[in-house]
């Protein structure tokens, strides 16, 4: 949701900002812009991608050692050149970039108009910079003090960087609810929404905490306080991020790279956490709270999108294996519906980014009501990782493609370990059985590797046959029902084909009306417990001339006879099948989107990290 990058130091800022914006483009790509100080503040901005901005700048001289850059995901105001960031203040002395939403911008704007301010854009951000200007002018304040006081008057979420032509050589950065990280170089500072634009310059970083404001100068000075005006000491951390993880590594798209990384990322997520030989699972974060979790009234998973699908898989697994009550909630609903929560509940947030606004807010509410909070997160040091009482990282590495792939399987891996560990602790799985299950779990990365080899060209061919469809139906039963939801989400978000995921038996309660010869129906048919029932579901689809693409275990014959296409996955325990069945669904979506000419990594209207409601 909007990417922010800024630089102050001895180097030319423009190349640093443009490269940084490219790294951040996955956060939003409606427009891009840059402001540089060079005897005044010069703003360059353009609708569309960073490449459009570069083309627009062309041969213009872009000089300055202090600058701010922004790539936008539009909230207030359409995506166009005018609404693109940075924004000037009314007198043109100040410039701002902003990620987030100023919810009370309307009354603030009205008050400022009454003071004589004129606005040129539809954005909430322009209101904020006018407010800063007004406070600065009225009380003759420094830029940092005017910014700090302005931020006490706004409601909403923000990460901002402000520059002042009257006080060049200084950047003011602040955050509330939206992330911001500061990289510390040699008499220079980098500011960004996440560490991806910073890692090639320095590995020394400070993650701004909620409601903190920092002042950074070209003399190497760094001061920090809260917006409430209490001095703070910056906590410098070492970044654990490699540049190669941010590159496409020979693949055409990040999504394809990330799909192929899954054998490794799943193995990374398991490393040091389980041993089949010795028969144990140890999730560092959970250890201290294991008794509390086992004896909890309920485990409530809160998440959005793909992460919510992982939560549903956790529900099937934990209830089945550990016999603990589980609920799964959309974070956006949970936070507003005044749920009944007590100290005996455990609220577990699942989030790739660790920054999703609704998930964060759901956690804050859970904390207020006294529940224990736990985070299952990918991005190290993210807000969710920091505000939860305990948690476990999935260790999938940076996920850049907007469509989540390796984070999903990383989450499912971790949640499967959690379910098995709780079941084991409760004595629900005999020791020898536990070791056998873990041995199979350890085989999953190799089985995914094998599957990626065996199904890739098949997925391409099937994609060619169904890429023209207007609708698609995904069916699954039990633990593979959430996988059907995930398959449908993958298809719609990157190929813009309308797709629905359903529990297979629900089909006859409505969706069956949609089935005709133009409707691809993708059925996951690996659940051994309900295999015969899925066979019946496939027959029902075929009787209505639907085109069946079935995902089955290798060697399966019955469905193969009926289906138009079958994709075989290696045999495994039912509980591990989501880690395998999702792979062809990811590849199918990828190839369909490619055939339809869609931008796989940057689908329209979407952004990777949803830091606004
Ligand atoms: O970072 P999070 O896991 O909290 O993000 C949640 C959703 O926004 C995310 O999973 C979204 O649905 C993806 N685009 C799905 O591919």
Coordinates of C-alpha atoms and ligand atoms in Angstrom, one line a residue:
X1 CA 0.0 0.0 0.0
X2 CA 2.1 2.9 -1.2
X3 CA 5.9 2.7 -1.1
X4 CA 8.0 5.4 0.5
X5 CA 11.7 6.0 0.0
X6 CA 13.9 8.9 1.0
X7 CA 17.5 9.8 1.2
X8 CA 19.7 12.4 2.9
X9 CA 23.4 12.3 2.7
X10 CA 26.4 13.2 0.4
X11 CA 25.3 11.1 -2.6
X12 CA 23.0 12.1 -5.5
X13 CA 19.6 11.1 -4.4
X14 CA 17.8 10.5 -7.7
X15 CA 19.4 7.1 -8.6
X16 CA 18.9 5.9 -5.1
X17 CA 15.2 6.9 -5.1
X18 CA 14.4 5.5 -8.5
X19 CA 16.0 2.1 -7.6
X20 CA 14.2 2.2 -4.3
X21 CA 10.9 2.9 -5.9
X22 CA 11.4 -0.1 -8.2
X23 CA 12.0 -2.3 -5.3
X24 CA 8.9 -0.9 -3.6
X25 CA 6.7 -1.0 -6.6
X26 CA 5.0 -4.2 -5.5
X27 CA 3.3 -2.1 -2.8
X28 CA 1.4 0.1 -5.3
X29 CA 1.9 1.2 -8.9
X30 CA -0.9 3.7 -9.7
X31 CA 1.7 6.5 -9.9
X32 CA 5.2 7.4 -8.9
X33 CA 6.9 10.6 -8.0
X34 CA 10.1 12.2 -6.6
X35 CA 11.0 15.5 -4.9
X36 CA 14.6 16.7 -4.8
X37 CA 16.1 19.7 -3.1
X38 CA 18.3 21.8 -5.3
X39 CA 18.0 25.5 -4.2
X40 CA 14.3 24.8 -4.0
X41 CA 12.1 21.7 -4.0
X42 CA 11.5 20.2 -7.4
X43 CA 8.8 17.6 -7.8
X44 CA 8.6 15.1 -10.7
X45 CA 5.6 12.8 -10.8
X46 CA 3.6 10.7 -13.2
X47 CA 0.7 8.4 -13.4
X48 CA 1.6 4.7 -13.8
X49 CA 4.7 2.8 -13.0
X50 CA 8.2 4.0 -12.1
X51 CA 9.2 3.4 -15.7
X52 CA 6.7 6.0 -16.8
X53 CA 8.3 8.5 -14.3
X54 CA 11.8 7.7 -15.6
X55 CA 10.5 8.3 -19.2
X56 CA 8.9 11.5 -18.2
X57 CA 12.1 12.7 -16.5
X58 CA 14.1 11.7 -19.5
X59 CA 17.1 14.1 -19.9
X60 CA 15.9 16.6 -17.4
X61 CA 18.6 17.4 -14.9
X62 CA 17.7 15.8 -11.6
X63 CA 20.2 17.0 -9.0
X64 CA 20.0 17.0 -5.2
X65 CA 21.4 15.1 -2.3
X66 CA 18.2 15.0 -0.4
X67 CA 15.0 13.7 -1.7
X68 CA 11.8 11.7 -1.2
X69 CA 10.0 9.2 -3.5
X70 CA 6.7 7.6 -3.6
X71 CA 4.9 4.8 -5.5
X72 CA 1.1 5.1 -5.0
X73 CA -1.8 2.8 -4.4
X74 CA -4.7 5.2 -4.7
X75 CA -7.1 5.8 -1.8
X76 CA -8.3 9.4 -1.9
X77 CA -8.4 10.7 -5.5
X78 CA -8.1 8.8 -8.8
X79 CA -4.7 7.7 -10.0
X80 CA -3.4 10.5 -12.1
X81 CA -0.5 12.9 -12.3
X82 CA -2.1 15.5 -10.0
X83 CA -2.9 13.1 -7.2
X84 CA 0.5 11.5 -7.4
X85 CA 2.9 12.1 -4.5
X86 CA 4.9 14.1 -3.4
X87 CA 2.6 17.0 -2.6
X88 CA 3.7 20.6 -2.0
X89 CA 2.4 22.7 0.8
X90 CA 0.4 25.8 -0.3
X91 CA 3.5 28.1 -0.3
X92 CA 5.6 25.5 -2.1
X93 CA 8.2 25.4 0.7
X94 CA 7.3 21.9 2.0
X95 CA 6.9 18.6 0.3
X96 CA 5.4 15.3 1.7
X97 CA 5.1 11.7 0.8
X98 CA 2.5 9.6 2.7
X99 CA 1.3 6.0 3.0
X100 CA -2.0 5.5 4.8
X101 CA -5.2 7.4 5.2
X102 CA -6.0 10.6 7.1
X103 CA -9.5 9.8 8.2
X104 CA -10.5 13.3 9.4
X105 CA -9.1 15.1 6.3
X106 CA -12.5 16.6 5.5
X107 CA -13.0 18.8 8.6
X108 CA -9.3 19.7 8.5
X109 CA -9.6 20.7 4.9
X110 CA -12.6 22.8 5.6
X111 CA -10.8 24.6 8.5
X112 CA -7.8 25.2 6.3
X113 CA -9.9 26.5 3.4
X114 CA -11.4 29.0 5.9
X115 CA -7.8 30.1 6.7
X116 CA -7.3 30.8 3.0
X117 CA -5.7 27.6 1.8
X118 CA -6.3 26.4 -1.7
X119 CA -6.1 22.7 -2.7
X120 CA -5.1 21.3 -6.0
X121 CA -5.6 17.6 -5.5
X122 CA -8.2 15.2 -4.2
X123 CA -5.9 13.7 -1.7
X124 CA -5.9 13.5 2.1
X125 CA -2.1 13.9 2.0
X126 CA -2.3 17.5 0.6
X127 CA -4.4 18.4 3.6
X128 CA -1.7 17.2 6.0
X129 CA 1.1 19.2 4.4
X130 CA -1.1 22.3 4.4
X131 CA -1.8 21.7 8.1
X132 CA 1.9 21.4 8.8
X133 CA 2.5 24.6 6.8
X134 CA -0.2 26.4 8.7
X135 CA 1.2 25.4 12.1
X136 CA 4.7 26.3 11.0
X137 CA 3.6 29.7 9.9
X138 CA 1.3 30.5 12.7
X139 CA 3.6 29.7 15.6
X140 CA 7.0 30.1 13.8
X141 CA 7.8 26.4 14.4
X142 CA 10.6 24.2 13.1
X143 CA 9.5 21.7 10.5
X144 CA 9.9 18.8 12.9
X145 CA 7.8 20.6 15.6
X146 CA 5.1 21.6 13.1
X147 CA 4.9 18.1 11.8
X148 CA 4.8 16.6 15.2
X149 CA 1.9 18.9 16.3
X150 CA 0.1 18.3 13.0
X151 CA 0.2 14.6 13.6
X152 CA -1.4 15.0 17.0
X153 CA -4.4 16.4 15.2
X154 CA -4.9 13.8 12.5
X155 CA -6.9 10.6 12.9
X156 CA -5.9 7.6 10.8
X157 CA -2.8 5.8 9.6
X158 CA 0.3 7.3 8.3
X159 CA 3.9 6.8 7.4
X160 CA 5.3 10.2 6.1
X161 CA 8.4 11.9 5.1
X162 CA 8.5 15.7 5.0
X163 CA 11.2 18.1 3.6
X164 CA 11.4 21.9 4.0
X165 CA 13.2 24.2 1.5
X166 CA 13.9 26.7 4.4
X167 CA 15.6 23.9 6.3
X168 CA 17.4 21.9 3.6
X169 CA 19.5 19.0 4.7
X170 CA 16.8 17.6 7.0
X171 CA 14.1 15.0 6.6
X172 CA 11.3 14.4 9.1
X173 CA 9.8 10.9 9.1
X174 CA 7.0 9.7 11.3
X175 CA 4.6 6.7 11.5
X176 CA 1.4 5.4 13.0
X177 CA 0.1 2.0 11.9
X178 CA 2.0 2.2 8.6
X179 CA 5.5 0.8 8.6
X180 CA 8.7 2.8 8.2
X181 CA 12.4 1.8 8.5
X182 CA 15.5 3.9 8.6
X183 CA 18.8 2.7 7.2
X184 CA 21.9 4.2 8.7
X185 CA 24.9 4.7 6.5
X186 CA 28.0 6.8 6.7
X187 CA 26.7 10.3 7.4
X188 CA 23.7 9.4 5.4
X189 CA 20.2 8.0 6.0
X190 CA 17.8 6.0 3.9
X191 CA 14.1 5.9 4.8
X192 CA 11.7 3.4 3.4
X193 CA 8.4 1.5 3.9
X194 CA 10.4 -1.7 4.2
X195 CA 14.0 -2.7 4.1
X196 CA 14.1 -3.7 0.4
X197 CA 15.4 -0.4 -0.9
X198 CA 17.9 -0.1 1.9
X199 CA 19.6 -3.5 2.0
X200 CA 22.0 -2.7 -0.8
X201 CA 23.3 0.4 1.0
X202 CA 23.5 -0.6 4.6
X203 CA 22.5 -3.4 7.0
X204 CA 22.1 -1.1 10.0
X205 CA 18.5 -0.2 10.5
X206 CA 16.0 1.2 13.0
X207 CA 12.4 0.2 12.7
X208 CA 10.3 3.2 13.8
X209 CA 7.8 2.3 16.4
X210 CA 4.2 3.3 16.3
X211 CA 3.7 7.0 16.8
X212 CA 7.4 7.9 16.6
X213 CA 8.9 10.8 14.7
X214 CA 12.5 11.0 13.6
X215 CA 14.7 13.9 12.3
X216 CA 17.6 13.0 10.1
X217 CA 20.2 15.4 8.8
X218 CA 23.0 15.5 6.2
X219 CA 25.4 15.9 9.1
X220 CA 24.6 12.4 10.3
X221 CA 22.3 13.5 13.1
X222 CA 19.4 11.2 14.1
X223 CA 17.0 12.3 16.8
X224 CA 13.9 10.4 17.8
X225 CA 10.8 11.2 19.9
X226 CA 7.2 10.1 20.2
X227 CA 4.5 12.2 18.6
X228 CA 3.5 12.9 22.2
X229 CA 7.0 14.6 22.5
X230 CA 8.9 12.1 24.7
X231 CA 12.5 11.6 23.7
X232 CA 13.4 8.1 22.5
X233 CA 16.7 6.2 21.9
X234 CA 16.9 4.6 18.4
X235 CA 17.3 0.8 18.6
X236 CA 19.7 -0.1 15.8
X237 CA 19.3 -3.7 14.4
X238 CA 21.2 -5.7 11.8
X239 CA 19.2 -6.6 8.7
X240 CA 19.0 -10.2 7.7
X241 CA 18.1 -9.8 4.1
X242 CA 20.0 -10.7 0.9
X243 CA 19.9 -8.8 -2.3
X244 CA 19.5 -12.0 -4.4
X245 CA 16.2 -12.6 -2.5
X246 CA 14.9 -9.4 -4.1
X247 CA 15.9 -10.2 -7.7
X248 CA 14.0 -12.4 -10.2
X249 CA 16.9 -14.8 -10.4
X250 CA 16.4 -15.6 -14.1
X251 CA 12.6 -16.1 -13.9
X252 CA 10.3 -13.8 -15.9
X253 CA 8.2 -13.0 -12.9
X254 CA 8.6 -13.0 -9.1
X255 CA 5.5 -15.2 -8.8
X256 CA 7.1 -18.0 -10.9
X257 CA 10.3 -17.7 -8.9
X258 CA 8.4 -17.9 -5.6
X259 CA 6.4 -20.9 -6.8
X260 CA 9.6 -22.7 -7.6
X261 CA 11.2 -21.6 -4.3
X262 CA 8.7 -23.6 -2.3
X263 CA 10.7 -26.8 -1.7
X264 CA 13.4 -24.7 -0.2
X265 CA 11.2 -22.3 1.8
X266 CA 9.2 -25.1 3.3
X267 CA 12.4 -26.9 4.3
X268 CA 13.7 -23.6 5.8
X269 CA 10.4 -23.3 7.8
X270 CA 10.9 -26.7 9.2
X271 CA 14.7 -26.5 9.8
X272 CA 15.6 -27.0 13.5
X273 CA 11.9 -27.3 14.4
X274 CA 11.3 -30.9 14.0
X275 CA 13.1 -34.3 14.0
X276 CA 11.4 -37.4 12.8
X277 CA 14.3 -39.5 14.0
X278 CA 14.0 -38.2 17.5
X279 CA 10.2 -37.7 17.4
X280 CA 9.9 -34.0 18.4
X281 CA 8.6 -30.7 17.1
X282 CA 9.7 -27.5 18.8
X283 CA 8.3 -24.1 17.7
X284 CA 10.4 -21.6 19.7
X285 CA 7.7 -19.0 20.0
X286 CA 5.0 -21.4 21.2
X287 CA 7.0 -23.2 23.9
X288 CA 6.4 -20.8 26.8
X289 CA 2.6 -20.6 26.1
X290 CA 2.0 -24.2 25.1
X291 CA 0.0 -25.1 28.2
X292 CA -2.1 -21.9 27.9
X293 CA -2.8 -22.8 24.2
X294 CA -3.7 -26.4 25.0
X295 CA -6.0 -25.3 27.8
X296 CA -7.5 -22.3 25.9
X297 CA -11.2 -21.9 25.6
X298 CA -10.7 -21.2 21.9
X299 CA -8.0 -20.5 19.4
X300 CA -9.2 -17.7 17.1
X301 CA -7.3 -17.2 13.9
X302 CA -7.6 -13.7 12.4
X303 CA -6.3 -13.0 8.9
X304 CA -7.2 -11.7 5.5
X305 CA -7.0 -13.1 2.0
X306 CA -4.6 -16.0 1.4
X307 CA -3.6 -15.9 5.1
X308 CA -7.2 -16.5 6.1
X309 CA -7.2 -19.6 3.9
X310 CA -4.2 -20.9 5.8
X311 CA -6.2 -20.2 9.0
X312 CA -9.0 -22.4 7.7
X313 CA -6.5 -25.3 7.1
X314 CA -5.3 -24.8 10.7
X315 CA -8.8 -25.1 11.9
X316 CA -9.2 -28.5 10.2
X317 CA -5.9 -29.7 11.5
X318 CA -6.0 -28.5 15.1
X319 CA -9.5 -29.6 15.7
X320 CA -8.9 -33.0 14.1
X321 CA -5.4 -33.7 15.6
X322 CA -5.4 -31.8 18.9
X323 CA -9.1 -31.6 19.7
X324 CA -8.9 -27.9 20.6
X325 CA -11.7 -25.5 19.7
X326 CA -10.7 -23.3 16.7
X327 CA -12.5 -20.4 15.0
X328 CA -11.3 -18.6 11.9
X329 CA -12.3 -15.0 11.4
X330 CA -11.8 -12.3 8.7
X331 CA -9.8 -9.7 10.7
X332 CA -11.9 -7.0 9.1
X333 CA -15.1 -8.5 10.5
X334 CA -13.7 -9.6 13.8
X335 CA -12.4 -6.1 14.7
X336 CA -15.8 -4.5 14.3
X337 CA -18.2 -7.0 15.6
X338 CA -17.6 -6.8 19.3
X339 CA -16.7 -10.5 19.7
X340 CA -16.9 -12.2 23.0
X341 CA -13.3 -12.7 24.1
X342 CA -11.7 -13.5 27.4
X343 CA -8.3 -14.2 29.0
X344 CA -8.8 -17.9 28.2
X345 CA -8.8 -17.2 24.4
X346 CA -5.8 -17.2 22.2
X347 CA -5.9 -14.9 19.2
X348 CA -3.5 -16.0 16.4
X349 CA -2.9 -13.6 13.6
X350 CA -1.6 -14.9 10.3
X351 CA 0.0 -12.4 8.0
X352 CA 2.7 -12.5 5.3
X353 CA 3.5 -8.8 5.6
X354 CA 2.9 -8.5 9.2
X355 CA 1.4 -5.1 8.4
X356 CA -2.2 -5.7 7.2
X357 CA -4.2 -3.0 8.9
X358 CA -7.3 -5.0 9.7
X359 CA -5.2 -7.9 11.2
X360 CA -3.2 -5.4 13.3
X361 CA -6.4 -3.8 14.6
X362 CA -8.0 -7.2 15.4
X363 CA -4.9 -8.0 17.5
X364 CA -5.0 -4.7 19.3
X365 CA -8.7 -5.3 20.2
X366 CA -7.8 -8.9 21.3
X367 CA -5.1 -7.5 23.6
X368 CA -7.4 -5.0 25.1
X369 CA -9.8 -7.7 25.9
X370 CA -7.1 -9.7 27.7
X371 CA -6.6 -12.5 25.2
X372 CA -3.1 -13.9 24.6
X373 CA -2.0 -12.9 21.1
X374 CA 0.3 -14.9 18.8
X375 CA 1.7 -14.0 15.4
X376 CA 2.4 -16.3 12.4
X377 CA 4.3 -13.9 10.2
X378 CA 6.8 -13.8 7.4
X379 CA 8.3 -10.3 7.5
X380 CA 10.8 -10.2 10.3
X381 CA 10.4 -7.1 12.6
X382 CA 7.0 -6.2 11.1
X383 CA 4.3 -4.6 13.2
X384 CA 2.4 -7.8 13.9
X385 CA 5.6 -9.6 14.9
X386 CA 6.2 -6.8 17.4
X387 CA 2.9 -6.3 19.0
X388 CA 2.0 -10.0 19.6
X389 CA 2.8 -11.7 23.0
X390 CA 4.5 -14.5 21.1
X391 CA 4.9 -15.9 17.6
X392 CA 6.7 -17.9 15.0
X393 CA 8.2 -16.7 11.7
X394 CA 7.5 -18.8 8.7
X395 CA 11.0 -18.0 7.2
X396 CA 9.8 -17.9 3.5
X397 CA 12.0 -14.9 2.6
X398 CA 10.8 -11.8 0.8
X399 CA 7.6 -12.4 -1.2
X400 CA 7.4 -9.8 -3.9
X401 CA 4.7 -11.1 -6.3
X402 CA 1.4 -9.6 -5.2
X403 CA -0.2 -13.1 -5.4
X404 CA 0.9 -15.0 -2.4
X405 CA 2.4 -18.4 -3.0
X406 CA 5.4 -19.4 -0.9
X407 CA 4.0 -17.5 2.1
X408 CA 0.8 -19.6 1.9
X409 CA 2.8 -22.9 1.9
X410 CA 5.1 -21.4 4.6
X411 CA 2.1 -20.6 6.8
X412 CA 0.5 -24.0 6.2
X413 CA 3.8 -25.7 7.1
X414 CA 4.0 -23.8 10.3
X415 CA 0.4 -24.3 11.3
X416 CA 0.7 -28.0 10.5
X417 CA 3.7 -28.1 12.9
X418 CA 1.6 -26.3 15.5
X419 CA -1.3 -28.7 15.2
X420 CA 1.1 -31.7 15.4
X421 CA 3.0 -30.3 18.3
X422 CA -0.2 -29.5 20.3
X423 CA -1.6 -33.0 19.5
X424 CA 1.7 -34.6 20.6
X425 CA 1.8 -32.6 23.8
X426 CA -1.7 -33.7 24.6
X427 CA -0.7 -37.3 24.1
X428 CA -3.1 -37.7 21.2
X429 CA -0.6 -39.3 18.8
X430 CA 1.4 -42.4 19.8
X431 CA 5.1 -42.0 19.7
X432 CA 5.8 -44.4 16.8
X433 CA 3.0 -42.9 14.8
X434 CA 4.3 -39.4 15.5
X435 CA 7.7 -40.3 14.1
X436 CA 6.2 -41.9 11.1
X437 CA 4.1 -38.7 10.4
X438 CA 7.1 -36.5 10.9
X439 CA 9.2 -38.6 8.5
X440 CA 6.5 -38.0 5.9
X441 CA 6.4 -34.3 6.7
X442 CA 10.1 -34.1 6.1
X443 CA 9.6 -35.6 2.6
X444 CA 7.2 -32.9 1.5
X445 CA 9.8 -30.5 0.1
X446 CA 11.2 -33.3 -2.1
X447 CA 7.7 -34.2 -3.2
X448 CA 6.9 -30.6 -4.2
X449 CA 10.2 -30.5 -6.1
X450 CA 9.1 -33.7 -8.0
X451 CA 5.6 -32.2 -8.5
X452 CA 7.0 -28.9 -9.9
X453 CA 8.9 -30.9 -12.5
X454 CA 6.0 -33.2 -13.4
X455 CA 3.1 -30.8 -13.6
X456 CA 4.6 -27.6 -15.1
X457 CA 4.2 -28.3 -18.8
X458 CA 0.8 -30.0 -18.1
X459 CA -0.4 -26.9 -16.3
X460 CA 0.7 -24.8 -19.3
X461 CA -1.3 -27.0 -21.7
X462 CA -4.4 -26.9 -19.5
X463 CA -4.1 -23.2 -19.2
X464 CA -4.1 -22.9 -23.0
X465 CA -7.4 -24.8 -23.0
X466 CA -9.2 -22.7 -20.4
X467 CA -7.7 -19.3 -20.6
X468 CA -10.7 -17.9 -22.4
X469 CA -13.2 -18.8 -19.7
X470 CA -15.2 -16.1 -18.0
X471 CA -15.8 -18.1 -14.9
X472 CA -14.2 -21.0 -13.0
X473 CA -15.3 -23.2 -10.1
X474 CA -12.9 -24.7 -7.6
X475 CA -14.1 -27.6 -5.5
X476 CA -12.5 -29.4 -2.6
X477 CA -13.6 -31.2 0.5
X478 CA -12.3 -31.1 4.1
X479 CA -8.8 -29.8 4.3
X480 CA -8.8 -29.2 0.6
X481 CA -11.8 -26.9 0.7
X482 CA -9.6 -23.9 1.8
X483 CA -7.2 -24.9 -1.0
X484 CA -10.1 -24.6 -3.5
X485 CA -10.7 -21.1 -2.1
X486 CA -7.0 -20.3 -2.5
X487 CA -7.0 -21.6 -6.1
X488 CA -10.0 -19.4 -6.9
X489 CA -8.4 -16.3 -5.3
X490 CA -5.1 -16.9 -7.2
X491 CA -7.0 -17.1 -10.5
X492 CA -9.2 -14.1 -10.0
X493 CA -6.5 -11.8 -8.7
X494 CA -4.0 -12.2 -11.5
X495 CA -6.0 -13.2 -14.5
X496 CA -9.3 -11.3 -13.8
X497 CA -11.4 -14.4 -14.4
X498 CA -14.3 -14.6 -12.0
X499 CA -13.7 -17.7 -9.9
X500 CA -15.4 -19.3 -6.9
X501 CA -14.2 -21.8 -4.4
X502 CA -16.7 -24.2 -2.9
X503 CA -16.9 -27.2 -0.6
X504 CA -17.6 -29.9 -3.3
X505 CA -20.9 -31.0 -1.8
X506 CA -22.2 -27.4 -1.7
X507 CA -22.1 -27.3 -5.5
X508 CA -25.6 -28.7 -5.8
X509 CA -27.0 -26.0 -3.5
X510 CA -26.6 -23.3 -6.1
X511 CA -23.3 -23.2 -8.2
X512 CA -24.3 -26.2 -10.2
X513 CA -26.7 -23.9 -12.1
X514 CA -23.7 -22.2 -13.6
X515 CA -22.2 -25.4 -15.1
X516 CA -22.1 -25.8 -18.8
X517 CA -19.5 -26.7 -21.4
X518 CA -17.8 -23.4 -20.9
X519 CA -17.2 -23.8 -17.2
X520 CA -13.9 -25.2 -16.0
X521 CA -14.3 -27.0 -12.7
X522 CA -11.1 -27.6 -10.9
X523 CA -11.6 -30.4 -8.4
X524 CA -9.2 -31.5 -5.7
X525 CA -9.8 -35.2 -5.2
X526 CA -7.2 -36.5 -2.8
X527 CA -9.1 -36.8 0.4
X528 CA -9.2 -40.5 1.1
X529 CA -12.0 -40.3 3.7
X530 CA -14.4 -38.7 1.2
X531 CA -13.0 -40.0 -2.1
X532 CA -16.3 -41.7 -3.2
X533 CA -18.2 -38.6 -2.5
X534 CA -15.9 -36.5 -4.7
X535 CA -16.2 -39.1 -7.5
X536 CA -20.0 -38.4 -7.3
X537 CA -19.4 -34.6 -7.4
X538 CA -17.2 -35.1 -10.5
X539 CA -20.0 -37.2 -12.1
X540 CA -22.5 -34.4 -11.4
X541 CA -20.3 -31.9 -13.1
X542 CA -19.7 -34.1 -16.1
X543 CA -23.4 -34.8 -16.5
X544 CA -23.8 -31.1 -17.1
X545 CA -20.9 -31.0 -19.6
X546 CA -18.6 -29.1 -17.3
X547 CA -14.9 -29.3 -18.1
X548 CA -13.2 -31.1 -15.2
X549 CA -9.6 -30.6 -14.2
X550 CA -8.9 -33.0 -11.4
X551 CA -6.0 -33.1 -9.0
X552 CA -5.6 -36.6 -7.8
X553 CA -3.0 -38.9 -6.2
X554 CA -0.6 -40.6 -8.6
X555 CA -2.0 -43.9 -9.9
X556 CA -5.6 -42.9 -9.4
X557 CA -7.9 -44.4 -12.1
X558 CA -11.6 -43.7 -11.4
X559 CA -11.7 -39.9 -11.7
X560 CA -9.1 -40.0 -14.5
X561 CA -11.7 -41.8 -16.6
X562 CA -14.2 -39.0 -16.2
X563 CA -12.1 -35.9 -16.0
X564 CA -11.0 -33.9 -19.1
X565 CA -7.6 -33.4 -17.5
X566 CA -5.9 -34.9 -14.5
X567 CA -2.9 -33.7 -12.6
X568 CA -1.3 -36.2 -10.4
X569 CA 0.4 -35.4 -7.1
X570 CA 2.7 -37.6 -5.1
X571 CA 0.9 -39.7 -2.5
X572 CA 1.1 -38.4 1.1
X573 CA -0.9 -38.2 4.3
X574 CA -4.2 -36.4 4.0
X575 CA -3.0 -33.7 6.4
X576 CA -0.1 -32.7 4.1
X577 CA -2.1 -32.6 0.9
X578 CA -2.7 -28.8 0.9
X579 CA 1.0 -28.3 0.5
X580 CA 0.9 -30.3 -2.7
X581 CA -2.6 -29.7 -4.2
X582 CA -2.0 -25.9 -4.2
X583 CA 1.1 -26.2 -6.4
X584 CA -0.8 -27.0 -9.7
X585 CA -3.4 -24.4 -8.8
X586 CA -0.7 -21.7 -8.5
X587 CA 0.9 -22.8 -11.8
X588 CA -2.5 -22.9 -13.6
X589 CA -3.3 -19.3 -12.5
X590 CA 0.2 -18.1 -13.5
X591 CA 0.0 -19.6 -17.0
X592 CA -3.6 -18.4 -17.5
X593 CA -2.6 -14.9 -16.5
X594 CA 0.4 -15.0 -18.9
X595 CA -1.8 -16.2 -21.8
X596 CA -4.3 -13.4 -21.1
X597 CA -1.4 -10.9 -21.2
X598 CA -1.8 -9.8 -17.6
X599 CA 0.9 -8.4 -15.4
X600 CA 1.3 -11.4 -13.1
X601 CA 3.4 -9.6 -10.4
X602 CA 1.4 -6.4 -10.3
X603 CA -2.3 -7.2 -11.0
X604 CA -4.6 -4.2 -11.4
X605 CA -6.0 -2.5 -8.3
X606 CA -4.0 -4.6 -5.9
X607 CA -1.1 -4.0 -3.6
X608 CA 1.1 -6.4 -1.7
X609 CA 0.7 -5.0 1.7
X610 CA -2.7 -3.7 2.7
X611 CA -1.9 -1.1 5.3
X612 CA -5.2 0.7 5.0
X613 CA -8.7 -0.5 6.0
Ligands
LIG1 O1 0.3 -9.7 4.4 P1 -1.0 -10.5 4.7 O2 -0.8 -12.0 4.7 O3 -1.6 -10.1 5.9 O4 -2.0 -10.2 3.5 C1 -3.3 -10.7 3.4 C2 -3.9 -10.5 2.1 O5 -3.9 -9.1 1.7 C3 -3.1 -11.3 1.0 O6 -3.0 -12.6 1.4 C4 -3.8 -11.2 -0.4 O7 -5.1 -11.8 -0.3 C5 -2.9 -11.8 -1.4 N1 -2.9 -10.9 -2.6 C6 -3.4 -13.1 -1.9 O8 -2.6 -13.6 -3.0

